[in-house]
């Protein structure tokens, strides 16, 4: 076995070369892994390529890693010179086996800045490292740095645009190209995050990266936020104890509140126009934004109408989220994550109802009041107001006497008769009747504990709000 | 939530005999899948061997739950799931496949059959359909909870073993496990993290 220094040297050079060649032979490698294999097999490379999977036999890792680490550190201390190509290959090898080696990523940052590497290559390397180490913080951090480089390139092009009158069309084409590129990058990042989230439960690093990406690559793009909310539905339904996944939904809801409700109409329009290049222009919301943008005499009325539309969108979102949450709590008893999600969503909703005036000072639009006497949404509000009085009068037990199945939405039939299209937004009485219906028929001790805690939270936190 | 394996075995006087198995190992790293599969087979056989006739049990092993049902006619089935997957649905699935299997495969073939000779194809379909419990099982929401009193719960594999018996020895002797899996088990054991393997 290779033990002496020269032998290790030969071995490592061979392994680095084999890995580089594997990538040349198959540019579609999509996973890396270590093959458990305590002994070297005679005259066989420890690098194995099966289908699109690159495997490293475990016996060589203990020789490989210290050697390559050492070599890179000597290079950083300027004690040992390495050519650029050698640097690219060595950092690739070491990062696939130990992606939290910050120095190696830093060497790659320098290579990227002087144009030896392109950003796509580094995103690809990071993606592969994440198949083996889905949490690796350094990989996610480097990924964000690379994405920022890409964004810088885009903004540099944007600035140039207005000055070149002649080459306008060429620029427009290039702009189109870039925005397509941006959309592709966004899609790719979402995919990388999803894969990492599936490989490791409650993968905080993956989910917070996902949030960062939305904030930087899809800022203000309401359509992307809507799409994310609906495409993650199945995922959270299949991962009912993954708190990070549910937290991501809370983030999406918050962003949608900001975009649809709290942002003054003008800003939202600007940001949606800015983002329309990434393919969001089909959203009906954006169309209504652009209508409101004109300074015609009807603008105020249009803005008012738009706000109502936004608000009914939000009601539908929150209704759907609470429905999803109820459904999951009933189907999968005893998961604290689901109850905590319910708290967060309900709290968000309560705050939205209580602080509707934030926007009123902007743009001169008369605020849409959400108080109980609100004329804008009389049906919905009158219903929840009636419900609240019920709760205040201490008739919280009343729903328990009714059949459990019909409890969560006692107002459904009434609403249908009146022909009001909006679902009932979450309200305190409906929350109480939901918890009571769970407590009525639950034997799972955990479920019972979570339900009681939720009820207590309703009593002490929500019930005490002015 | 995830189902990893579903197997049907016959409980003989000393050993359990594997009749048919289906696996979904897509969530494991590519190069680990063969070892993981061997360990799931090994574990399923061991659990059936240690479960008395006419009983149901759930065995917890790291982040996995192995649910077993051995009928009075010695036909048994094991499903290996993660801890999120609803236990009640697992036992419904076990009842269902055992019922179907015993209707389709003559009981004469049970003691000596093996996955190649047994003609029962539905296991893979069941495994993939039940990955989403709410689609597969209409009762999930109505009857989310289970009468747990009838099910024995073991908190580790070790609690299945007899006095003086060691899991390491059983792994070393097992015919379900290849050399690579055994080597892998040893290293994982040394690092005190056998969850690495499965």
XYZ file of C-alpha atoms in Angstrom:
664
model
C 0.000 0.000 0.000
C 1.138 3.486 -0.747
C 2.665 4.714 2.481
C 5.950 6.448 1.677
C 5.898 10.063 0.692
C 6.760 9.478 -2.952
C 4.145 6.789 -3.262
C 1.499 9.072 -1.806
C 2.625 11.777 -4.204
C 2.147 9.471 -7.175
C -1.182 8.220 -5.886
C -2.572 11.695 -5.309
C -1.494 12.946 -8.701
C -3.169 9.978 -10.274
C -6.401 10.491 -8.331
C -6.548 14.211 -9.153
C -5.950 13.387 -12.816
C -8.571 10.633 -12.784
C -11.181 12.974 -11.317
C -10.373 15.663 -13.888
C -10.605 13.114 -16.687
C -13.881 11.745 -15.350
C -15.410 15.221 -15.679
C -14.036 15.517 -19.206
C -15.395 12.096 -20.143
C -18.790 12.742 -18.645
C -19.847 16.375 -18.258
C -23.207 15.236 -16.854
C -21.993 13.822 -13.550
C -24.792 14.562 -11.091
C -23.750 12.900 -7.844
C -20.600 12.105 -5.919
C -20.133 9.534 -3.199
C -17.627 7.555 -1.207
C -17.587 3.807 -1.803
C -16.960 1.828 1.382
C -13.836 -0.138 0.565
C -11.235 -0.546 3.312
C -8.466 -2.020 1.114
C -7.013 -0.915 -2.187
C -7.610 -3.347 -5.024
C -4.531 -4.113 -7.024
C -3.774 -1.737 -9.870
C -7.206 -0.200 -9.976
C -7.994 3.474 -9.805
C -9.980 4.439 -6.695
C -12.119 6.655 -8.921
C -15.209 4.940 -10.280
C -17.681 6.323 -12.782
C -21.034 4.527 -12.954
C -23.789 6.081 -15.019
C -23.624 9.730 -13.964
C -22.258 9.008 -10.505
C -18.678 9.621 -9.484
C -17.431 7.420 -6.653
C -14.213 7.569 -4.641
C -13.138 4.396 -2.855
C -12.872 5.082 0.836
C -9.338 3.707 1.340
C -7.677 6.500 -0.613
C -9.375 9.384 1.198
C -7.072 9.182 4.189
C -4.018 9.627 1.960
C -5.566 12.088 -0.383
C -7.056 14.696 1.918
C -4.080 15.551 4.172
C -1.778 15.676 1.169
C -3.941 18.034 -0.867
C -4.771 20.199 2.156
C -1.110 20.578 2.869
C -0.257 21.433 -0.703
C -2.886 24.155 -0.857
C -1.812 25.643 2.455
C 1.819 25.760 1.304
C 0.654 27.548 -1.819
C -1.261 30.089 0.257
C 1.817 30.697 2.407
C 3.762 31.257 -0.815
C 6.103 28.406 -0.045
C 5.106 26.354 -3.018
C 4.082 27.511 -6.486
C 1.172 25.928 -8.359
C 0.062 26.594 -11.918
C -3.478 27.796 -12.453
C -4.609 24.581 -14.108
C -3.186 22.556 -11.248
C -4.976 24.836 -8.782
C -8.286 24.310 -10.552
C -7.894 20.519 -10.447
C -6.626 20.323 -6.881
C -9.314 22.585 -5.414
C -11.941 20.582 -7.292
C -10.695 17.305 -5.783
C -10.379 18.622 -2.260
C -13.755 20.369 -2.280
C -15.583 17.280 -3.478
C -14.242 15.416 -0.461
C -14.225 18.254 2.060
C -16.399 21.160 0.904
C -15.982 23.047 4.172
C -12.341 23.804 3.430
C -12.678 27.579 3.171
C -9.178 28.169 1.815
C -9.928 26.094 -1.263
C -13.078 28.083 -2.013
C -11.075 31.283 -1.544
C -8.489 30.116 -4.061
C -11.366 29.533 -6.474
C -12.757 33.007 -5.787
C -9.426 34.465 -6.918
C -9.348 32.245 -9.990
C -12.864 33.370 -10.811
C -12.013 37.028 -10.416
C -9.095 36.795 -12.804
C -11.219 34.974 -15.335
C -9.630 31.521 -15.184
C -12.867 29.970 -13.942
C -16.367 30.851 -14.965
C -19.144 31.210 -12.379
C -21.255 28.387 -13.844
C -18.391 25.940 -13.255
C -18.268 26.837 -9.573
C -22.036 26.575 -9.173
C -21.778 23.114 -10.714
C -18.956 22.041 -8.398
C -20.908 23.282 -5.384
C -23.989 21.419 -6.547
C -22.004 18.169 -6.712
C -20.432 18.698 -3.302
C -23.921 19.212 -1.887
C -25.005 15.778 -3.108
C -22.591 14.279 -0.578
C -22.603 17.093 2.006
C -26.050 18.712 1.755
C -25.508 21.034 4.733
C -21.947 22.219 4.071
C -22.092 25.888 5.162
C -18.989 26.943 3.206
C -20.474 25.594 -0.015
C -23.664 27.590 0.452
C -21.700 30.705 1.367
C -19.489 30.398 -1.698
C -22.581 29.829 -3.814
C -24.042 33.138 -2.706
C -20.773 34.869 -3.478
C -20.785 33.431 -7.008
C -24.419 34.433 -7.507
C -23.540 37.952 -6.461
C -20.800 37.996 -9.096
C -23.364 36.981 -11.692
C -25.749 39.703 -10.502
C -22.949 42.275 -10.758
C -22.405 41.295 -14.368
C -26.096 41.833 -15.031
C -26.246 45.226 -13.380
C -23.131 46.342 -15.294
C -24.980 45.612 -18.521
C -28.091 47.405 -17.283
C -26.180 50.614 -16.646
C -24.657 50.640 -20.099
C -27.980 50.299 -21.862
C -29.338 53.876 -21.959
C -26.171 55.373 -23.451
C -26.110 53.351 -26.612
C -28.805 54.717 -28.837
C -27.627 53.035 -32.009
C -27.119 49.594 -30.696
C -30.453 49.697 -28.916
C -31.825 46.632 -30.550
C -28.724 44.607 -29.948
C -28.875 45.697 -26.350
C -32.517 44.761 -26.066
C -31.675 41.334 -27.366
C -28.849 41.053 -24.915
C -31.153 42.208 -22.131
C -33.615 39.525 -23.112
C -30.821 36.977 -23.100
C -29.679 38.068 -19.677
C -33.110 37.934 -18.156
C -33.557 34.444 -19.535
C -30.223 33.563 -17.998
C -31.381 35.011 -14.689
C -34.583 32.983 -14.826
C -32.564 29.849 -15.558
C -30.235 30.561 -12.664
C -33.194 31.085 -10.355
C -34.722 27.798 -11.455
C -31.427 25.978 -11.005
C -30.973 27.353 -7.484
C -34.473 26.242 -6.505
C -33.636 22.760 -7.762
C -30.334 22.592 -5.881
C -32.099 23.707 -2.689
C -34.878 21.137 -3.118
C -32.417 18.309 -3.600
C -30.386 19.300 -0.557
C -33.574 19.651 1.502
C -34.574 16.104 0.533
C -31.164 14.699 1.373
C -31.024 16.113 4.867
C -34.086 16.760 7.065
C -34.577 20.289 8.400
C -31.675 21.491 6.290
C -31.581 25.049 7.568
C -28.702 26.038 5.300
C -30.535 24.939 2.171
C -33.756 26.729 3.105
C -32.089 29.947 4.130
C -30.186 29.898 0.844
C -33.503 29.525 -0.941
C -34.809 32.588 0.882
C -31.669 34.543 0.004
C -32.007 33.617 -3.651
C -35.615 34.810 -3.786
C -34.661 38.046 -2.076
C -31.855 38.736 -4.520
C -32.918 37.154 -7.796
C -36.686 37.547 -7.604
C -37.199 40.615 -5.486
C -40.770 41.841 -5.717
C -41.715 39.187 -8.257
C -45.161 38.251 -7.000
C -45.576 35.450 -9.505
C -42.446 33.637 -8.342
C -43.628 33.869 -4.733
C -47.050 32.482 -5.671
C -45.456 29.669 -7.652
C -43.143 28.777 -4.800
C -46.038 28.661 -2.378
C -47.980 26.241 -4.542
C -45.050 24.100 -5.640
C -43.908 23.590 -2.020
C -47.348 22.399 -0.942
C -46.735 18.765 -1.741
C -43.227 18.911 -0.309
C -44.361 20.087 3.132
C -47.248 17.589 3.065
C -44.652 14.845 2.723
C -42.283 16.333 5.325
C -44.624 17.206 8.173
C -41.885 17.460 10.779
C -39.514 19.599 8.734
C -39.686 22.947 10.451
C -37.443 24.648 7.890
C -39.855 23.857 5.056
C -42.777 25.374 6.924
C -40.726 28.382 7.920
C -40.094 28.934 4.230
C -43.856 29.082 3.642
C -44.145 31.658 6.413
C -41.472 33.701 4.674
C -43.377 33.487 1.370
C -46.604 34.605 3.013
C -44.848 37.548 4.651
C -43.291 38.594 1.362
C -46.660 38.370 -0.357
C -48.225 40.538 2.328
C -45.515 43.110 1.749
C -45.829 43.007 -2.000
C -49.594 42.878 -2.276
C -50.672 44.954 0.624
C -48.171 47.024 2.480
C -46.083 48.302 -0.410
C -47.471 51.501 -1.898
C -48.879 50.833 -5.349
C -46.185 52.807 -7.158
C -43.270 50.833 -5.717
C -44.900 47.518 -6.364
C -45.494 48.455 -9.946
C -41.917 49.514 -10.433
C -40.535 46.348 -8.983
C -42.940 44.184 -10.894
C -41.990 45.919 -14.117
C -38.379 45.441 -13.290
C -39.017 41.771 -12.802
C -41.415 41.296 -15.668
C -38.405 40.502 -17.785
C -38.008 37.221 -15.932
C -41.324 36.020 -17.171
C -43.759 37.275 -14.612
C -45.743 39.583 -16.840
C -48.518 37.036 -17.247
C -49.632 37.558 -13.670
C -53.030 39.226 -13.497
C -51.807 41.164 -10.501
C -49.191 42.871 -12.556
C -51.687 43.877 -15.128
C -53.743 45.559 -12.518
C -50.602 47.258 -11.220
C -49.844 48.774 -14.557
C -53.393 49.995 -14.850
C -53.028 51.769 -11.572
C -49.789 53.321 -12.614
C -51.247 55.891 -15.017
C -51.953 59.348 -13.671
C -55.417 59.536 -15.183
C -58.288 60.899 -13.090
C -59.495 57.335 -12.581
C -56.182 56.302 -11.071
C -57.396 56.605 -7.520
C -60.412 54.451 -8.124
C -58.277 51.957 -9.970
C -55.809 51.881 -7.098
C -58.667 51.353 -4.700
C -59.949 48.499 -6.805
C -56.492 47.042 -6.961
C -56.171 47.103 -3.207
C -59.417 45.216 -2.863
C -58.191 42.671 -5.343
C -54.923 42.314 -3.438
C -56.771 41.892 -0.216
C -59.028 39.173 -1.556
C -55.935 37.412 -2.921
C -54.447 37.527 0.559
C -57.652 36.215 2.138
C -57.576 33.298 -0.257
C -53.914 32.607 0.473
C -54.403 32.597 4.223
C -57.577 30.563 3.976
C -55.774 27.957 1.852
C -52.813 27.885 4.232
C -54.979 27.332 7.283
C -56.929 24.633 5.419
C -53.678 22.878 4.508
C -52.528 23.135 8.100
C -55.813 21.737 9.504
C -55.724 18.911 7.019
C -52.157 17.940 7.923
C -52.768 18.204 11.669
C -55.754 15.872 11.339
C -53.997 13.425 9.029
C -50.676 13.288 10.866
C -51.240 13.691 14.587
C -48.465 14.557 16.982
C -46.130 16.786 14.957
C -45.206 19.979 16.747
C -44.012 21.600 13.512
C -47.574 21.693 12.189
C -48.912 23.401 15.301
C -46.116 25.903 15.299
C -46.832 26.672 11.660
C -50.485 27.231 12.543
C -49.483 29.722 15.220
C -47.241 31.615 12.866
C -49.758 31.813 10.056
C -52.597 32.825 12.328
C -50.415 35.435 14.000
C -49.407 36.863 10.627
C -53.056 37.086 9.693
C -54.025 38.762 12.950
C -51.294 41.339 12.484
C -52.359 42.005 8.939
C -55.898 42.615 10.134
C -54.740 44.877 12.925
C -52.261 46.997 10.995
C -53.904 47.863 7.743
C -53.051 51.538 7.920
C -49.356 51.308 7.212
C -50.090 51.900 3.598
C -52.626 54.674 3.940
C -50.083 57.470 4.129
C -48.565 56.455 0.821
C -49.862 57.638 -2.505
C -52.833 59.465 -1.080
C -55.052 56.429 -1.393
C -57.672 56.323 1.314
C -56.857 53.343 3.458
C -58.885 50.211 3.232
C -59.991 49.847 6.794
C -60.185 46.404 8.149
C -62.083 47.303 11.247
C -65.325 45.514 11.916
C -67.403 48.217 10.329
C -65.367 48.225 7.170
C -67.530 49.008 4.169
C -65.081 47.505 1.711
C -65.438 43.910 2.771
C -68.732 43.954 4.561
C -69.622 40.296 4.128
C -66.415 38.796 5.335
C -65.824 41.250 8.105
C -69.357 41.103 9.407
C -68.998 37.373 9.669
C -65.783 37.421 11.613
C -67.074 40.256 13.759
C -70.101 38.184 14.659
C -67.795 35.292 15.390
C -65.669 37.396 17.670
C -68.582 38.615 19.711
C -69.540 35.032 20.199
C -66.111 34.334 21.606
C -66.137 37.396 23.798
C -69.442 36.367 25.293
C -67.793 33.241 26.532
C -69.620 30.832 24.268
C -66.469 29.105 23.192
C -67.803 25.750 24.191
C -70.755 25.973 21.932
C -69.044 24.487 18.870
C -68.182 21.359 20.849
C -71.798 20.335 20.912
C -71.985 20.243 17.148
C -70.776 17.314 15.102
C -66.982 17.507 14.778
C -66.802 17.115 11.029
C -68.713 20.273 10.251
C -66.948 22.378 12.824
C -64.060 24.185 11.211
C -66.244 26.201 8.860
C -69.656 26.648 10.370
C -70.259 29.601 8.104
C -69.691 27.774 4.842
C -73.295 27.076 4.015
C -74.421 30.542 4.912
C -71.841 32.064 2.656
C -72.728 29.837 -0.238
C -76.351 30.850 -0.007
C -75.425 34.480 -0.121
C -73.212 33.822 -3.087
C -70.114 35.519 -1.672
C -67.067 34.094 -3.455
C -64.514 34.813 -0.723
C -63.718 32.106 1.803
C -63.915 32.953 5.483
C -60.590 34.282 6.689
C -59.117 32.681 9.800
C -60.657 34.067 12.962
C -60.428 33.434 16.680
C -63.720 31.506 17.026
C -62.908 29.204 14.140
C -59.517 28.524 15.708
C -61.150 27.625 18.997
C -63.584 25.290 17.336
C -60.740 23.644 15.420
C -58.736 22.975 18.592
C -61.824 21.724 20.394
C -62.640 19.330 17.594
C -59.098 17.937 17.808
C -59.244 17.606 21.597
C -62.629 15.886 21.374
C -61.451 12.836 19.539
C -57.730 12.680 20.083
C -55.991 9.903 21.969
C -52.438 10.639 20.874
C -50.796 12.223 23.936
C -48.469 14.452 21.891
C -51.296 15.740 19.748
C -53.278 16.499 22.877
C -50.376 18.378 24.423
C -49.835 20.491 21.292
C -53.537 21.231 20.963
C -53.772 22.366 24.585
C -50.685 24.540 24.169
C -52.210 26.128 21.089
C -55.440 26.798 22.937
C -53.527 28.398 25.783
C -51.642 30.524 23.280
C -54.933 31.674 21.769
C -56.171 32.587 25.269
C -53.092 34.417 26.430
C -51.615 35.974 23.299
C -54.323 36.454 20.706
C -57.233 36.775 23.138
C -55.495 39.564 25.053
C -54.791 41.696 22.019
C -56.768 44.938 22.059
C -42.269 10.800 5.044
C -40.933 7.822 3.227
C -41.256 4.061 2.861
C -37.935 2.348 2.151
C -38.768 -1.325 1.905
C -41.659 -3.735 1.955
C -40.962 -7.449 2.297
C -42.920 -10.649 2.717
C -41.329 -13.509 4.634
C -42.202 -16.921 5.938
C -41.357 -17.556 9.557
C -39.789 -20.998 9.782
C -38.884 -22.875 12.972
C -35.470 -21.182 13.230
C -35.156 -18.795 10.320
C -37.302 -16.429 8.317
C -37.393 -17.062 4.614
C -37.610 -14.069 2.276
C -40.333 -14.555 -0.320
C -40.576 -11.172 -2.018
C -39.313 -7.663 -1.424
C -39.598 -4.178 -2.898
C -37.296 -1.243 -2.182
C -37.287 2.500 -2.709
C -33.750 3.635 -2.001
C -33.756 6.735 -4.172
C -33.090 8.958 -1.163
C -29.820 7.170 -0.381
C -26.525 7.970 -1.979
C -26.027 5.926 -5.141
C -22.976 4.041 -3.920
C -24.610 3.085 -0.619
C -27.795 1.658 -2.055
C -26.669 -1.960 -2.395
C -25.432 -2.100 1.197
C -28.542 -0.352 2.467
C -30.708 -2.859 0.639
C -28.823 -5.782 2.165
C -29.211 -4.316 5.620
C -32.922 -3.807 5.127
C -33.318 -7.444 4.097
C -31.210 -8.580 7.046
C -33.206 -6.438 9.465
C -36.576 -7.536 8.087
C -35.645 -11.223 8.417
C -34.325 -10.737 11.952
C -37.466 -8.947 13.059
C -39.769 -11.641 11.660
C -37.675 -14.316 13.361
C -38.038 -12.547 16.705
C -41.737 -11.740 16.471
C -44.275 -14.235 17.797
C -47.096 -15.517 15.660
C -50.247 -13.449 15.506
C -48.626 -10.242 16.702
C -47.784 -6.792 15.460
C -44.775 -4.763 16.494
C -42.881 -1.585 15.656
C -39.127 -1.501 16.123
C -37.304 1.797 16.284
C -33.775 1.891 14.934
C -32.161 5.328 14.704
C -34.399 7.422 12.470
C -36.204 4.382 11.087
C -39.263 2.496 12.179
C -39.690 -1.125 11.147
C -43.291 -2.303 11.351
C -43.940 -6.024 11.387
C -46.984 -8.272 11.316
C -46.630 -12.030 11.604
C -49.867 -13.912 11.093
C -50.908 -17.122 12.797
C -50.132 -19.044 9.600
C -46.470 -17.919 9.871
C -46.694 -15.540 6.961
C -45.131 -12.221 7.893
C -44.459 -8.827 6.359
C -42.176 -5.929 7.285
C -42.287 -2.351 6.133
C -39.369 -0.022 6.908
C -40.389 3.633 7.095
C -39.107 6.865 8.546
C -40.512 8.122 11.842
C -42.809 10.637 10.127
C -44.785 8.012 8.263
C -48.099 7.238 10.040
C -47.922 3.918 11.845
C -51.589 3.118 11.295
C -51.207 3.293 7.524
C -48.201 0.950 7.700
C -50.230 -1.734 9.437
C -53.094 -1.293 6.989
C -50.580 -1.816 4.183
C -49.154 -4.945 5.858
C -52.620 -6.473 6.320
C -53.450 -5.736 2.734
C -50.340 -7.223 1.107
C -50.408 -10.349 3.285
C -54.050 -10.919 2.425
C -53.368 -10.471 -1.274
C -50.205 -12.562 -1.224
C -51.835 -15.495 0.555
C -54.629 -15.480 -1.992
C -52.230 -15.497 -4.941
C -49.433 -17.759 -3.725
C -50.104 -21.299 -2.538
C -49.050 -21.861 1.070
C -47.093 -24.987 0.012
C -44.547 -22.655 -1.580
C -44.059 -20.460 1.487
C -41.441 -22.440 3.431
C -39.126 -23.031 0.464
C -39.875 -20.164 -1.918
C -37.524 -17.297 -2.779
C -37.933 -13.966 -4.600
C -37.119 -15.588 -7.961
C -39.599 -18.438 -7.743
C -42.513 -16.617 -6.141
C -44.898 -15.104 -8.641
C -46.329 -12.050 -6.947
C -45.745 -8.754 -8.669
C -47.807 -6.214 -6.789
C -45.287 -5.328 -4.083
C -43.492 -2.591 -6.042
C -46.804 -1.000 -6.978
C -47.967 -0.977 -3.376
C -44.687 0.508 -2.194
C -44.773 3.370 -4.641
C -48.475 4.047 -4.168
C -48.151 4.210 -0.410
C -45.318 6.749 -0.543
C -48.069 9.314 -0.263
C -50.215 7.942 2.563
C -53.072 10.335 1.976
C -53.525 9.305 -1.623
C -53.146 5.603 -0.951
C -55.260 5.406 2.123
C -58.580 7.208 2.159
C -58.893 6.702 5.904
C -55.749 8.655 6.779
C -57.617 11.732 7.906
C -60.687 10.082 9.400
C -58.803 7.453 11.306
C -55.449 9.075 11.789
C -54.808 7.383 15.083
C -54.305 3.782 15.898
C -55.339 1.618 18.745
C -51.767 1.379 19.964
C -52.502 -1.041 22.769
C -52.326 -3.959 20.351
C -48.870 -3.106 19.070
C -45.628 -3.927 20.802
C -43.068 -1.155 20.603
C -39.342 -1.881 20.770
C -37.126 1.133 21.180
C -34.052 -0.553 19.712
C -33.175 -3.605 17.683
C -31.231 -4.834 20.706
C -34.430 -5.399 22.661
C -35.354 -8.128 20.164
C -32.248 -10.107 20.954
C -31.959 -12.873 23.497
C -29.776 -12.673 26.517
C -26.110 -12.816 25.597
C -26.838 -12.355 21.912
C -25.054 -9.557 20.067
C -26.079 -7.694 16.941
C -22.430 -7.648 15.800
C -22.311 -11.444 15.804
C -25.569 -11.693 13.901
C -24.240 -9.271 11.280
C -20.995 -11.273 10.990
C -22.909 -14.544 10.513
C -25.610 -13.193 8.209
C -26.017 -14.615 4.734
C -27.991 -11.575 3.627
C -24.964 -9.319 3.937
C -22.063 -9.185 1.510
C -18.453 -8.480 2.493
C -18.692 -4.822 1.578
C -21.735 -4.326 3.789
C -20.099 -6.147 6.672
C -16.981 -4.013 6.340
C -19.111 -0.933 6.200
C -20.999 -1.999 9.318
C -17.711 -2.482 11.171
C -16.366 0.979 10.344
C -19.694 2.593 11.097
C -19.799 0.739 14.426
C -16.307 1.963 15.262
C -17.376 5.542 14.731
C -20.436 4.765 16.838
C -22.743 5.785 14.045
C -24.362 2.799 12.435
C -27.004 5.163 11.093
C -24.458 5.900 8.380
C -25.220 2.592 6.792
C -28.985 2.669 6.618
